[in-house]
Amino acid sequence: MKATRTLLYFFFLMMTTPALWAQDDEAPVRVEFGANAEVFQVVPCGEAGLLMFYESVKQIDDQGKAWIFIFYDTGLNPVWSKEITVYNDFGYAKSYVSDGRIYLTWLKITKPRRDEYNLQLVSIDLKGGTHNSQGIFVPEKSELINFEVHDNILMAGFNYPKEEALLLIRDLRAGTDNAVLFTENPSFIENLIYNPYSNQVLLAITIYNSRKNSTLYLNSYSLQGQRLESVQLTPTQPSVKLMNAQIHLAQTHEWFILGSFNHLNGELPRSEEDNSGEPSEGFYIAKIENQNQQFLRLHKLLDFKNITTILNNEELRDVKNLVEKEKKRGKPQSLNYQFLMHDLKHHNGNFVMLAEVYYPEYHQVTTMSYDFYGRPMPYYYNVFDGYRYFNAFVAGFDRQGSLLWSNGIKIWDMRSMQLLRRVETSSAGKELVIFYNDNGRIVSKIIDGYHDIGEVEKTRLATKNRGDVQLEASNGMTTHWYDNFYLAWGYQTLRNSEVAGGSKRSVFYINKLIFN
């Protein structure tokens, strides 16, 4: 019997003027803002609500500009709005929600002066919007990998030029820092989380022993910055290079690590690799218990028995060629992609892995110059066009790291200048839904392990007014909110012929979703 699942949408309509927040019971439920040049940010805050914010054009003083923050409860009713000053030439980086507060970070975009902060941390109380801000010095051109805040202790991991890394632990009350610098060898922080069982920081870090060889470590640090323990993740084959590291705390001394891998350890980096990451040929899952590696299992994409049904048509040809080569030559082949990994989730007592597949796109520009004798000298360079998403893989693992099933969903014509997670999963019973926001449409697929339940469905997000017709859409996003509720947001250009003059409007929208 064909299983069905209904996707319900809850929308809340709001004008940006606080005086217009009040509304009657029959008002449509959709958040919609006029979108000009603003870049809107949305951060789900669990059952407390959600925060939406953007940079305004208002200049506060020589040092900063006004950013507008609006907080909503789970019914998408506005609770408060605030204007907060953010330093000039700072770009929003990441957020973290903890203990009834949201912590937001901005990094300096332009080169800072010697006495200037280059990181700003804003802390906001979710109930009333009271807030405070502080500037922090970090290495110039730092990339913030991840951060958490617990009991007013900031724990943040940074990578920065010259292949160096920094673990920063700051007491936000006292303003004192404990810093751990990784400068002896090329080092890259993969991930960072707080371990509440031991009151320590867990850091996954890749350290290069040479240009060719790297090792992934899982280190524990006290809140004073002292390294307490270190576990080296060791594959059975020395050629295996481990990349990415999503850390999942199962119990006090039991951790699971998820990431991707290739067989390029011991080889020089390829010239085509860029900052978006190295190509991977599959996934690894490891278990650490009492500071010992219990197992580390590798799962190649070509070993997924349904790999040819998961991929879209453009990639399918390559897979079939590799399979044929493997049969003829008797030599293992590999399928290499770049993955954007998600955190491990639980489903039916096992683990679910989700990874989005992408590649960077460029176009070539040719310029012509002439030498002293007038002879043409062409010069070529590549211009980055964004990241092209084309698939998402989902797989189930048991607690011993064995692959139980694999599946996925095709992603059509999605490109973004930022590498952000755009696909989500929702589980109920045996089934799992994979879905994403395809510019105003929710594309979804229901699966039960290897099996698809029904067809891929495309459901248009409802808009503010009856008769709205979507002309354009961009930057569609989805993310989990709380329980079985999810958020979808993005930008739309809409036209409504039922409104006098057939008016056209450009909006930023937020929709609340639930799967039943």
XYZ file of C-alpha atoms in Angstrom:
516
model
C 0.000 0.000 0.000
C 1.439 3.307 -1.005
C 2.386 5.364 2.019
C 1.564 9.024 1.978
C 2.631 11.936 4.038
C 1.054 15.351 4.026
C 3.178 18.451 4.163
C 1.350 21.222 5.964
C 2.449 24.812 5.826
C 1.958 27.389 8.520
C 2.474 30.919 7.363
C 2.624 34.164 9.257
C 2.220 37.550 7.571
C 3.976 40.537 9.026
C 4.866 44.063 8.022
C 8.248 45.322 9.168
C 6.759 48.284 11.042
C 6.323 47.321 14.750
C 3.035 49.223 14.954
C 1.540 46.802 12.430
C 2.408 43.628 14.341
C -1.100 43.209 15.740
C -3.376 41.212 13.475
C -6.727 39.445 13.514
C -7.239 35.671 13.735
C -7.972 35.331 10.027
C -4.717 36.866 8.844
C -2.654 34.519 6.653
C 0.304 33.011 8.455
C 3.444 33.848 6.458
C 6.405 36.094 7.209
C 7.009 38.376 4.253
C 9.330 41.369 3.978
C 9.928 43.711 1.110
C 13.336 42.720 -0.263
C 15.515 45.355 -1.854
C 19.236 44.929 -1.289
C 19.008 43.431 2.214
C 20.533 40.071 3.046
C 18.285 38.426 5.632
C 19.517 35.844 8.140
C 17.337 33.305 9.964
C 18.418 31.338 13.046
C 16.052 28.744 14.568
C 16.145 28.777 18.368
C 14.320 25.541 19.158
C 11.082 25.757 21.119
C 11.920 29.320 22.152
C 11.260 30.633 18.622
C 13.398 32.026 15.817
C 15.495 35.109 15.162
C 15.523 37.043 11.880
C 18.010 39.874 11.327
C 19.587 41.991 8.610
C 21.939 44.921 8.100
C 20.201 48.271 7.687
C 21.516 51.349 5.881
C 21.570 53.350 9.115
C 25.060 54.464 10.156
C 25.285 54.787 13.947
C 28.701 56.457 14.105
C 32.164 56.170 12.584
C 32.520 52.695 14.064
C 29.325 50.837 13.267
C 26.002 50.355 11.484
C 22.582 49.356 12.776
C 21.403 45.789 12.328
C 17.709 45.018 12.846
C 16.758 41.952 14.918
C 13.217 40.544 15.224
C 12.359 37.542 17.391
C 9.291 35.287 16.957
C 7.732 32.600 19.120
C 6.837 29.161 17.759
C 3.466 30.489 16.616
C 5.412 32.962 14.479
C 4.144 35.868 16.526
C 6.656 38.717 16.923
C 7.950 39.002 20.480
C 10.459 41.851 20.317
C 12.622 43.842 17.922
C 15.997 45.460 18.562
C 18.499 47.656 16.801
C 22.065 46.557 17.567
C 25.290 48.165 16.405
C 27.744 45.989 14.477
C 31.216 47.207 13.521
C 31.707 48.573 10.015
C 33.029 46.145 7.385
C 32.125 43.084 9.444
C 30.335 40.107 7.882
C 28.033 37.738 9.733
C 29.680 34.353 10.385
C 27.935 31.847 12.684
C 25.494 31.511 15.592
C 24.944 29.300 18.625
C 21.941 28.939 20.963
C 22.475 27.946 24.593
C 20.929 28.556 28.032
C 18.181 30.866 26.763
C 20.557 33.078 24.800
C 21.714 33.331 21.208
C 25.336 34.129 20.422
C 26.146 35.687 17.040
C 29.559 36.302 15.491
C 30.842 38.710 12.851
C 34.324 38.732 11.298
C 36.236 41.663 9.831
C 36.046 41.617 6.020
C 38.696 44.236 5.313
C 42.214 44.398 6.735
C 42.032 45.594 10.363
C 44.284 48.247 11.830
C 46.746 47.161 14.476
C 44.457 48.241 17.353
C 41.159 47.017 15.851
C 39.128 43.987 16.838
C 38.444 41.586 14.011
C 35.727 39.470 15.644
C 32.536 40.735 17.272
C 30.424 38.540 19.551
C 26.843 39.623 20.315
C 24.886 37.847 23.062
C 21.082 38.292 23.142
C 18.556 37.112 25.728
C 15.791 35.317 23.813
C 12.986 36.374 26.147
C 13.425 40.118 26.238
C 16.128 40.953 23.729
C 18.568 42.463 26.213
C 22.010 42.160 24.734
C 25.695 42.852 25.090
C 28.593 42.894 22.676
C 32.346 42.517 22.865
C 35.226 42.687 20.440
C 37.848 39.945 20.290
C 41.268 39.785 18.644
C 41.850 36.703 16.460
C 44.453 36.121 13.724
C 43.882 38.184 10.590
C 41.830 36.509 7.829
C 40.696 33.800 10.239
C 37.953 31.375 9.238
C 35.625 30.477 12.109
C 35.047 26.714 11.857
C 32.677 26.335 14.782
C 31.985 27.734 18.234
C 29.902 27.026 21.327
C 29.170 28.939 24.525
C 28.387 27.274 27.865
C 28.282 28.941 31.285
C 29.745 32.115 29.761
C 32.739 30.246 28.344
C 33.348 30.734 24.614
C 35.036 27.828 22.802
C 35.934 28.583 19.178
C 38.073 26.977 16.487
C 39.767 29.008 13.736
C 41.828 28.205 10.665
C 43.890 30.978 9.133
C 46.512 31.570 6.431
C 49.866 29.797 6.484
C 48.013 26.577 7.390
C 47.796 27.383 11.076
C 44.950 26.884 13.530
C 43.735 28.313 16.829
C 41.560 26.986 19.645
C 40.302 29.989 21.615
C 38.695 29.559 25.053
C 37.440 32.842 26.527
C 35.760 33.663 29.830
C 33.125 36.130 28.627
C 32.637 37.618 32.090
C 36.299 38.244 32.845
C 37.381 38.836 29.246
C 40.378 36.521 29.691
C 41.607 34.121 27.013
C 43.220 30.704 26.957
C 44.574 30.072 23.478
C 45.964 26.903 21.932
C 48.007 27.592 18.784
C 48.827 24.921 16.209
C 51.817 26.311 14.331
C 54.513 23.597 14.276
C 52.949 21.685 11.377
C 50.256 22.582 8.860
C 47.044 22.090 10.832
C 43.339 22.374 10.061
C 40.552 22.253 12.610
C 37.741 20.066 11.267
C 35.223 20.498 14.076
C 34.759 21.515 17.689
C 32.110 20.633 20.271
C 31.671 20.934 24.028
C 31.549 17.685 26.033
C 29.036 18.267 28.866
C 29.876 14.935 30.510
C 33.475 15.927 31.225
C 33.252 19.740 30.952
C 35.894 19.673 28.222
C 36.363 20.769 24.623
C 36.545 18.088 21.933
C 38.554 19.140 18.897
C 38.906 17.216 15.635
C 42.065 18.405 13.904
C 44.037 17.301 10.853
C 47.809 17.658 11.206
C 50.151 17.305 8.236
C 53.416 15.511 8.944
C 54.560 16.464 5.443
C 53.009 17.879 2.286
C 51.866 14.399 1.410
C 50.754 12.842 4.688
C 48.092 13.906 7.174
C 46.558 12.416 10.317
C 43.206 13.114 11.956
C 43.214 13.460 15.747
C 40.456 13.844 18.304
C 41.833 15.889 21.201
C 40.296 16.781 24.565
C 41.117 20.092 26.263
C 40.316 21.550 29.644
C 38.665 24.955 29.773
C 42.104 26.312 30.676
C 43.434 25.144 27.302
C 45.417 22.138 28.525
C 45.420 19.100 26.263
C 44.232 16.175 28.340
C 43.873 13.324 25.852
C 44.525 12.651 22.174
C 43.208 9.843 19.984
C 44.618 9.229 16.513
C 42.071 7.899 14.032
C 43.873 5.108 12.229
C 42.547 3.517 9.023
C 43.731 0.009 8.167
C 45.303 1.284 4.927
C 48.008 3.995 5.101
C 46.824 5.478 1.791
C 43.458 6.447 3.319
C 43.054 10.145 4.029
C 40.265 11.070 6.459
C 38.441 14.362 5.928
C 35.649 16.152 7.756
C 34.679 15.074 11.254
C 31.148 15.290 12.590
C 31.396 14.392 16.293
C 28.463 12.632 17.958
C 28.501 12.103 21.735
C 26.579 8.910 22.501
C 27.565 8.508 26.162
C 30.120 9.838 28.623
C 33.064 8.011 27.054
C 31.519 6.878 23.755
C 31.889 9.030 20.639
C 31.096 8.429 16.994
C 32.957 10.290 14.241
C 31.554 10.649 10.726
C 33.303 12.025 7.666
C 34.545 11.320 4.156
C 37.745 9.786 2.800
C 39.917 9.224 -0.244
C 43.081 7.261 -1.020
C 45.334 10.264 -1.566
C 47.371 10.135 1.646
C 50.993 10.053 0.605
C 50.351 11.974 -2.612
C 50.895 15.637 -3.344
C 47.725 17.764 -3.371
C 46.155 18.038 -6.789
C 46.374 21.399 -8.479
C 42.630 21.618 -9.098
C 41.761 21.385 -5.413
C 40.460 24.579 -3.890
C 39.253 25.841 -0.543
C 35.964 23.979 -0.917
C 37.686 20.704 -0.073
C 39.229 17.619 -1.600
C 37.221 15.045 -3.551
C 36.064 12.007 -1.567
C 35.204 8.502 -2.687
C 32.998 7.554 0.245
C 32.262 7.877 3.935
C 33.865 6.652 7.134
C 32.362 6.094 10.562
C 34.503 5.520 13.650
C 33.780 4.772 17.290
C 35.932 6.030 20.156
C 35.339 4.502 23.588
C 37.410 5.285 26.680
C 39.975 7.038 24.470
C 40.463 3.979 22.250
C 39.424 3.500 18.639
C 36.971 0.597 18.588
C 36.520 0.580 14.823
C 36.858 2.724 11.710
C 34.803 1.522 8.761
C 35.033 2.786 5.175
C 32.081 2.748 2.785
C 32.800 3.541 -0.874
C 30.083 5.100 -2.996
C 30.590 2.416 -5.619
C 29.715 -0.165 -2.951
C 26.241 1.364 -2.568
C 24.185 -1.249 -4.375
C 21.673 1.369 -5.556
C 24.209 4.034 -6.533
C 22.973 4.162 -10.141
C 19.417 4.977 -9.043
C 20.532 7.721 -6.646
C 22.575 9.805 -9.076
C 21.176 12.158 -11.686
C 21.620 11.463 -15.389
C 24.743 13.611 -15.802
C 26.681 11.596 -13.212
C 25.197 8.198 -14.049
C 27.315 7.794 -17.193
C 30.541 8.172 -15.197
C 29.436 5.577 -12.654
C 28.578 2.993 -15.297
C 31.985 3.506 -16.940
C 33.763 2.994 -13.610
C 31.800 -0.166 -12.863
C 32.714 -1.579 -16.281
C 36.402 -0.746 -15.767
C 36.351 -2.451 -12.377
C 34.901 -5.613 -13.919
C 37.320 -5.687 -16.874
C 40.540 -4.776 -15.079
C 39.816 -6.399 -11.742
C 41.172 -3.267 -10.089
C 39.082 -1.218 -7.640
C 37.804 2.053 -9.091
C 36.621 5.101 -7.182
C 33.907 7.683 -7.638
C 35.088 11.045 -6.309
C 32.836 13.869 -5.146
C 32.947 16.742 -2.701
C 30.621 16.366 0.275
C 28.944 18.781 2.647
C 28.392 16.596 5.706
C 25.506 16.872 8.180
C 25.462 15.769 11.818
C 24.507 12.185 12.608
C 20.824 11.655 13.422
C 18.958 8.795 15.097
C 16.345 6.786 13.197
C 14.775 3.502 14.328
C 17.559 2.874 16.829
C 20.316 3.388 14.266
C 22.238 6.304 12.766
C 21.342 8.280 9.647
C 23.982 10.123 7.644
C 23.147 12.943 5.225
C 25.696 14.422 2.807
C 25.108 16.950 0.045
C 27.203 16.592 -3.106
C 28.566 19.649 -4.905
C 31.365 20.974 -7.041
C 32.723 24.504 -7.559
C 31.947 26.070 -10.935
C 34.159 28.486 -12.849
C 34.163 30.188 -16.194
C 37.294 31.169 -18.059
C 38.039 34.758 -18.976
C 40.525 35.644 -21.688
C 42.309 38.977 -21.882
C 44.724 40.057 -24.575
C 47.883 42.074 -24.153
C 50.654 42.867 -26.638
C 54.392 42.690 -26.324
C 56.896 45.313 -27.483
C 56.601 44.129 -31.104
C 52.809 44.167 -31.122
C 52.414 40.418 -30.934
C 49.253 39.291 -29.103
C 49.757 37.558 -25.750
C 46.550 35.966 -24.441
C 46.115 35.611 -20.689
C 43.594 33.239 -19.120
C 42.118 33.152 -15.630
C 39.161 31.485 -13.948
C 36.271 33.302 -12.255
C 34.358 31.517 -9.501
C 30.633 31.182 -10.323
C 29.473 29.394 -7.164
C 28.897 25.905 -5.822
C 26.722 23.574 -7.879
C 24.661 21.097 -5.822
C 23.502 18.016 -7.706
C 22.738 15.210 -5.225
C 22.251 14.311 -1.595
C 23.149 10.905 -0.171
C 21.453 9.461 2.890
C 22.525 6.204 4.532
C 21.746 4.147 7.621
C 24.414 2.677 9.917
C 24.141 0.449 12.958
C 26.131 1.094 16.125
C 28.941 -1.099 14.800
C 29.379 1.147 11.764
C 27.943 -1.344 9.267
C 26.006 0.042 6.311
C 22.333 -0.934 6.560
C 20.954 0.885 3.519
C 21.586 3.816 1.207
C 19.421 6.194 -0.764
C 19.367 9.779 -1.949
C 17.632 12.557 -3.814
C 18.577 14.395 -6.987
C 19.108 18.150 -6.800
C 18.364 20.058 -9.989
C 19.911 23.358 -11.048
C 20.914 24.651 -7.607
C 23.902 26.967 -7.344
C 25.024 29.162 -4.461
C 27.927 31.477 -3.739
C 27.980 30.142 -0.164
C 28.469 26.526 0.833
C 25.451 25.981 3.099
C 23.428 22.932 4.099
C 20.227 22.969 2.058
C 18.766 19.448 2.347
C 16.912 18.057 5.377
C 15.426 14.776 6.584
C 12.378 14.056 8.735
C 11.560 10.669 10.259
C 8.354 9.060 11.515
C 8.119 5.338 12.093
C 10.042 3.329 9.519
C 9.929 6.008 6.854
C 12.255 8.907 6.208
C 11.563 12.013 4.134
C 14.378 13.774 2.259
C 13.514 17.275 1.096
C 14.853 20.678 0.073
C 13.569 24.100 -0.977
C 13.827 24.382 -4.746
C 13.215 28.134 -4.968
C 9.680 28.251 -3.640
C 8.887 24.546 -4.046
C 9.487 21.803 -1.503
C 10.954 18.834 -3.367
C 10.471 15.719 -1.229
C 10.964 11.983 -1.422
C 9.775 9.327 1.048
C 12.036 6.320 1.551
C 12.128 3.130 3.591
C 15.753 2.062 3.525
C 16.702 1.129 -0.042
C 13.102 1.512 -1.231
C 11.371 4.633 -2.521
C 7.780 5.117 -1.376
C 5.961 6.757 -4.236
C 7.396 9.413 -6.511
C 9.359 12.595 -5.900
C 6.835 15.318 -5.051
C 7.114 19.047 -5.713
C 4.849 21.207 -3.550
C 4.594 24.943 -4.098
C 4.928 27.049 -0.959
C 1.748 29.069 -0.402
C 2.174 32.838 -0.570
C 0.562 35.834 1.066
C -2.375 36.500 -1.247
C -4.697 34.443 -3.333
C -3.691 34.867 -6.968
C 0.028 35.323 -6.293
C 2.156 33.993 -9.148
C 5.872 33.412 -8.683
C 8.027 35.028 -11.367
C 11.456 34.427 -9.865
C 12.932 32.793 -6.775
C 16.396 32.368 -5.301
C 18.375 31.162 -2.291
C 15.752 28.690 -1.080
C 16.692 27.171 2.292
C 15.269 24.601 4.697
C 16.351 23.665 8.207
C 15.035 21.836 11.245
C 13.337 24.008 13.877
C 12.008 21.829 16.714
C 10.200 18.470 17.035
C 8.758 17.752 13.558
C 8.696 21.403 12.548
C 10.968 22.877 9.889
C 11.589 26.275 8.342
C 11.748 27.246 4.687
C 12.884 30.671 3.563
C 14.246 32.520 0.577
C 13.532 35.303 -1.918
C 10.659 35.567 -4.399
C 9.386 37.975 -7.013
C 5.592 37.680 -7.159
C 2.863 39.142 -9.341
C -0.845 39.233 -8.575
C -3.308 40.020 -11.372
C -6.153 40.168 -8.850
C -4.607 43.254 -7.282
C -5.251 46.542 -9.062
C -2.544 47.128 -11.662
C -1.241 43.559 -11.430
C 1.411 44.735 -9.004
C 4.753 42.961 -8.753
C 6.649 42.658 -5.484
C 9.983 41.231 -4.353
C 9.918 39.618 -0.924
C 11.894 37.653 1.605
C 9.674 34.947 3.094
C 9.704 32.493 5.996
C 7.355 29.489 6.103
C 6.807 27.006 8.891
C 6.541 23.356 7.807
C 5.441 20.150 9.473
C 5.393 16.593 8.151
C 2.461 14.419 9.298
